[in-house]
């Protein structure tokens, strides 16, 4: 399957992103156990399954868009995925604000193509790492991000207000890879604080 990724430029692109199916069904989640000197995360089954959908209408608007770069993935002449990213100059992070893949195109390389755009943007900005946030109910997202080189670097058990107060924020980061043909560059990135034994992306 050929995937074309382009920067979002048109009103039609924005409309396609707002209509993108971001839903997922989770049959397991990471249960967080607080200890005196940290946290342990353990995958447990969920019954009934958790059904969730991310709303993109607030961040994807005609004016006042909050993120630096919007990327739309096209496959089979259809919108297949979307990513938004922003460079935080103060700490040198390229933040992946949103990354979603339509159900039909999950596990088919679309997320990898979109993360590739974030990597190129990070190098252009001189970022020290790529950083993102997902949730403990999105186990498949954590697994997908790990396949893409991300490691868990932190959690926040009180980040979300009701009705999502029982969810836990998981923060992940990855080194910025060197540009092709530039082996001398030594990328740096967050060190893993992974206690999971073995971040919202909808790429299942």
Short mmCIF file of C-alpha atoms in Angstrom, two decimals:
data_model
loop_
_atom_site.label_atom_id
_atom_site.label_comp_id
_atom_site.label_asym_id
_atom_site.label_seq_id
_atom_site.Cartn_x
_atom_site.Cartn_y
_atom_site.Cartn_z
CA UNK A 1 0.00 0.00 0.00
CA UNK A 2 1.34 3.42 -0.93
CA UNK A 3 0.88 6.16 1.64
CA UNK A 4 1.14 9.83 0.67
CA UNK A 5 1.62 12.36 3.46
CA UNK A 6 1.15 16.05 2.83
CA UNK A 7 0.92 19.18 4.91
CA UNK A 8 -2.66 20.28 5.45
CA UNK A 9 -3.37 23.26 3.26
CA UNK A 10 -6.98 23.26 2.11
CA UNK A 11 -10.43 23.56 3.64
CA UNK A 12 -11.19 20.12 2.24
CA UNK A 13 -8.19 18.69 4.09
CA UNK A 14 -9.42 20.14 7.37
CA UNK A 15 -12.91 18.77 6.78
CA UNK A 16 -11.46 15.31 6.07
CA UNK A 17 -9.47 15.38 9.31
CA UNK A 18 -12.50 16.38 11.37
CA UNK A 19 -14.39 13.40 9.93
CA UNK A 20 -11.55 10.91 10.51
CA UNK A 21 -12.63 7.90 12.56
CA UNK A 22 -10.49 8.05 15.72
CA UNK A 23 -12.45 5.46 17.67
CA UNK A 24 -10.97 2.37 19.26
CA UNK A 25 -12.01 -0.49 21.48
CA UNK A 26 -9.73 -1.54 24.35
CA UNK A 27 -9.98 -5.05 25.76
CA UNK A 28 -7.16 -4.41 28.25
CA UNK A 29 -5.62 -1.49 30.08
CA UNK A 30 -2.61 -0.69 32.26
CA UNK A 31 -3.47 -0.74 35.94
CA UNK A 32 -1.31 1.67 37.93
CA UNK A 33 -0.08 0.58 41.34
CA UNK A 34 1.41 3.37 43.48
CA UNK A 35 4.39 2.47 45.65
CA UNK A 36 6.51 4.45 48.08
CA UNK A 37 9.24 5.06 45.52
CA UNK A 38 7.31 5.00 42.24
CA UNK A 39 4.65 3.27 40.21
CA UNK A 40 4.20 -0.10 38.59
CA UNK A 41 2.02 -0.62 35.52
CA UNK A 42 0.40 -3.97 34.90
CA UNK A 43 -1.75 -4.93 31.92
CA UNK A 44 -5.16 -6.27 32.96
CA UNK A 45 -8.20 -7.34 30.92
CA UNK A 46 -11.21 -5.02 30.67
CA UNK A 47 -14.78 -6.29 30.68
CA UNK A 48 -16.82 -4.91 29.11
CA UNK A 49 -14.37 -3.41 26.61
CA UNK A 50 -13.68 0.32 26.75
CA UNK A 51 -14.91 2.22 23.71
CA UNK A 52 -13.43 5.66 23.10
CA UNK A 53 -13.25 8.29 20.37
CA UNK A 54 -11.02 11.37 20.24
CA UNK A 55 -12.68 14.62 19.19
CA UNK A 56 -10.62 16.64 16.70
CA UNK A 57 -13.08 19.47 16.11
CA UNK A 58 -11.51 21.87 18.63
CA UNK A 59 -7.96 21.64 17.33
CA UNK A 60 -8.76 21.40 13.63
CA UNK A 61 -10.41 24.69 12.68
CA UNK A 62 -10.18 27.22 9.89
CA UNK A 63 -8.59 29.87 12.08
CA UNK A 64 -6.53 29.91 15.23
CA UNK A 65 -5.10 26.45 14.78
CA UNK A 66 -3.05 25.69 17.89
CA UNK A 67 -0.38 23.42 16.39
CA UNK A 68 2.58 24.23 14.15
CA UNK A 69 2.26 21.49 11.53
CA UNK A 70 -0.69 19.41 10.36
CA UNK A 71 -0.02 16.32 8.25
CA UNK A 72 -2.66 14.28 6.42
CA UNK A 73 -1.97 10.73 5.24
CA UNK A 74 -3.71 9.56 2.07
CA UNK A 75 -4.00 5.90 1.02
CA UNK A 76 -6.19 4.49 -1.74
CA UNK A 77 -7.25 8.09 -2.41
CA UNK A 78 -8.80 8.20 1.07
CA UNK A 79 -7.83 10.04 4.27
CA UNK A 80 -5.96 7.40 6.26
CA UNK A 81 -4.45 9.30 9.18
CA UNK A 82 -3.61 12.64 10.73
CA UNK A 83 -0.81 14.07 12.84
CA UNK A 84 -0.24 17.46 14.45
CA UNK A 85 3.10 18.49 15.92
CA UNK A 86 4.54 21.53 17.67
CA UNK A 87 8.09 22.50 18.59
CA UNK A 88 8.62 23.57 22.20
CA UNK A 89 11.69 25.75 22.06
CA UNK A 90 12.20 26.09 25.82
CA UNK A 91 12.94 22.39 26.33
CA UNK A 92 13.85 21.32 22.82
CA UNK A 93 10.94 18.92 22.39
CA UNK A 94 9.08 18.16 19.20
CA UNK A 95 5.64 17.38 20.62
CA UNK A 96 3.27 15.09 18.73
CA UNK A 97 -0.01 16.68 19.76
CA UNK A 98 -2.27 14.31 17.83
CA UNK A 99 -1.76 11.11 15.87
CA UNK A 100 -4.69 9.05 14.58
CA UNK A 101 -5.10 6.37 11.94
CA UNK A 102 -8.45 5.33 10.49
CA UNK A 103 -9.46 1.75 11.44
CA UNK A 104 -9.12 0.41 7.89
CA UNK A 105 -5.47 1.49 7.71
CA UNK A 106 -4.20 0.55 11.16
CA UNK A 107 -1.08 -1.63 11.36
CA UNK A 108 -0.33 -0.88 7.71
CA UNK A 109 2.49 1.66 8.11
CA UNK A 110 0.50 4.89 8.20
CA UNK A 111 1.59 5.83 11.73
CA UNK A 112 5.22 5.20 10.78
CA UNK A 113 4.89 7.59 7.83
CA UNK A 114 3.35 10.26 10.02
CA UNK A 115 5.98 9.87 12.73
CA UNK A 116 8.55 10.20 9.92
CA UNK A 117 7.21 13.70 9.29
CA UNK A 118 7.62 14.51 12.98
CA UNK A 119 11.22 13.24 12.80
CA UNK A 120 12.04 15.43 9.81
CA UNK A 121 10.43 18.43 11.51
CA UNK A 122 12.34 17.71 14.72
CA UNK A 123 15.66 17.68 12.86
CA UNK A 124 14.80 20.95 11.12
CA UNK A 125 14.02 22.54 14.49
CA UNK A 126 17.09 21.10 16.21
CA UNK A 127 14.88 19.28 18.70
CA UNK A 128 16.52 16.97 21.22
CA UNK A 129 13.62 14.49 21.36
CA UNK A 130 10.14 13.68 20.13
CA UNK A 131 7.57 13.57 22.92
CA UNK A 132 3.92 12.55 23.17
CA UNK A 133 1.10 11.67 25.54
CA UNK A 134 -1.29 8.73 25.54
CA UNK A 135 -3.42 6.97 28.15
CA UNK A 136 -3.42 3.74 30.13
CA UNK A 137 -6.64 2.64 28.38
CA UNK A 138 -4.88 2.78 25.02
CA UNK A 139 -2.65 -0.29 25.31
CA UNK A 140 -2.48 -0.77 21.55
CA UNK A 141 -1.19 2.79 21.17
CA UNK A 142 1.60 2.15 23.68
CA UNK A 143 2.61 -0.97 21.78
CA UNK A 144 2.54 0.89 18.46
CA UNK A 145 4.67 3.72 19.81
CA UNK A 146 7.18 1.24 21.18
CA UNK A 147 7.48 -0.32 17.74
CA UNK A 148 8.26 3.19 16.50
CA UNK A 149 11.09 3.62 19.01
CA UNK A 150 9.34 5.38 21.90
CA UNK A 151 9.86 4.56 25.57
CA UNK A 152 7.79 5.41 28.61
CA UNK A 153 9.26 8.41 30.44
CA UNK A 154 6.56 9.38 32.93
CA UNK A 155 2.99 9.11 34.17
CA UNK A 156 0.39 11.42 35.72
CA UNK A 157 -2.40 9.80 37.72
CA UNK A 158 -4.41 13.02 38.23
CA UNK A 159 -4.13 14.75 34.86
CA UNK A 160 -7.67 14.26 33.57
CA UNK A 161 -10.90 15.72 34.99
CA UNK A 162 -14.24 13.86 35.09
CA UNK A 163 -15.55 11.93 33.28
CA UNK A 164 -12.01 10.67 32.52
CA UNK A 165 -10.59 10.99 36.03
CA UNK A 166 -9.98 7.23 36.21
CA UNK A 167 -7.58 7.38 33.23
CA UNK A 168 -3.83 7.82 33.65
CA UNK A 169 -1.64 9.90 31.35
CA UNK A 170 1.41 8.11 29.95
CA UNK A 171 4.25 10.17 28.51
CA UNK A 172 6.63 8.70 25.95
CA UNK A 173 9.66 9.98 24.07
CA UNK A 174 12.02 8.94 21.31
CA UNK A 175 15.41 10.07 20.10
CA UNK A 176 15.54 12.22 16.99
CA UNK A 177 17.18 9.97 14.39
CA UNK A 178 20.03 11.31 12.27
CA UNK A 179 19.25 12.49 8.79
CA UNK A 180 19.94 9.98 6.01
CA UNK A 181 23.60 10.20 5.05
CA UNK A 182 24.57 11.86 8.34
CA UNK A 183 26.01 9.02 10.47
CA UNK A 184 28.13 11.43 12.50
CA UNK A 185 25.11 12.89 14.24
CA UNK A 186 24.52 11.33 17.67
CA UNK A 187 20.81 11.64 18.51
CA UNK A 188 19.72 12.19 22.07
CA UNK A 189 16.40 11.52 23.72
CA UNK A 190 14.57 10.67 26.89
CA UNK A 191 15.76 7.77 28.99
CA UNK A 192 13.19 5.10 29.80
CA UNK A 193 11.55 5.06 33.21
CA UNK A 194 9.57 2.06 31.99
CA UNK A 195 8.04 -0.04 34.76
CA UNK A 196 5.65 -1.83 32.42
CA UNK A 197 7.70 -4.98 31.90
CA UNK A 198 7.74 -5.69 28.42
CA UNK A 199 1.10 6.95 23.66
CA UNK A 200 -3.51 9.31 21.84
CA UNK A 201 -2.46 7.08 18.82
CA UNK A 202 -5.23 5.05 17.27
CA UNK A 203 -3.16 2.66 15.17
CA UNK A 204 -4.48 -0.80 15.85
#
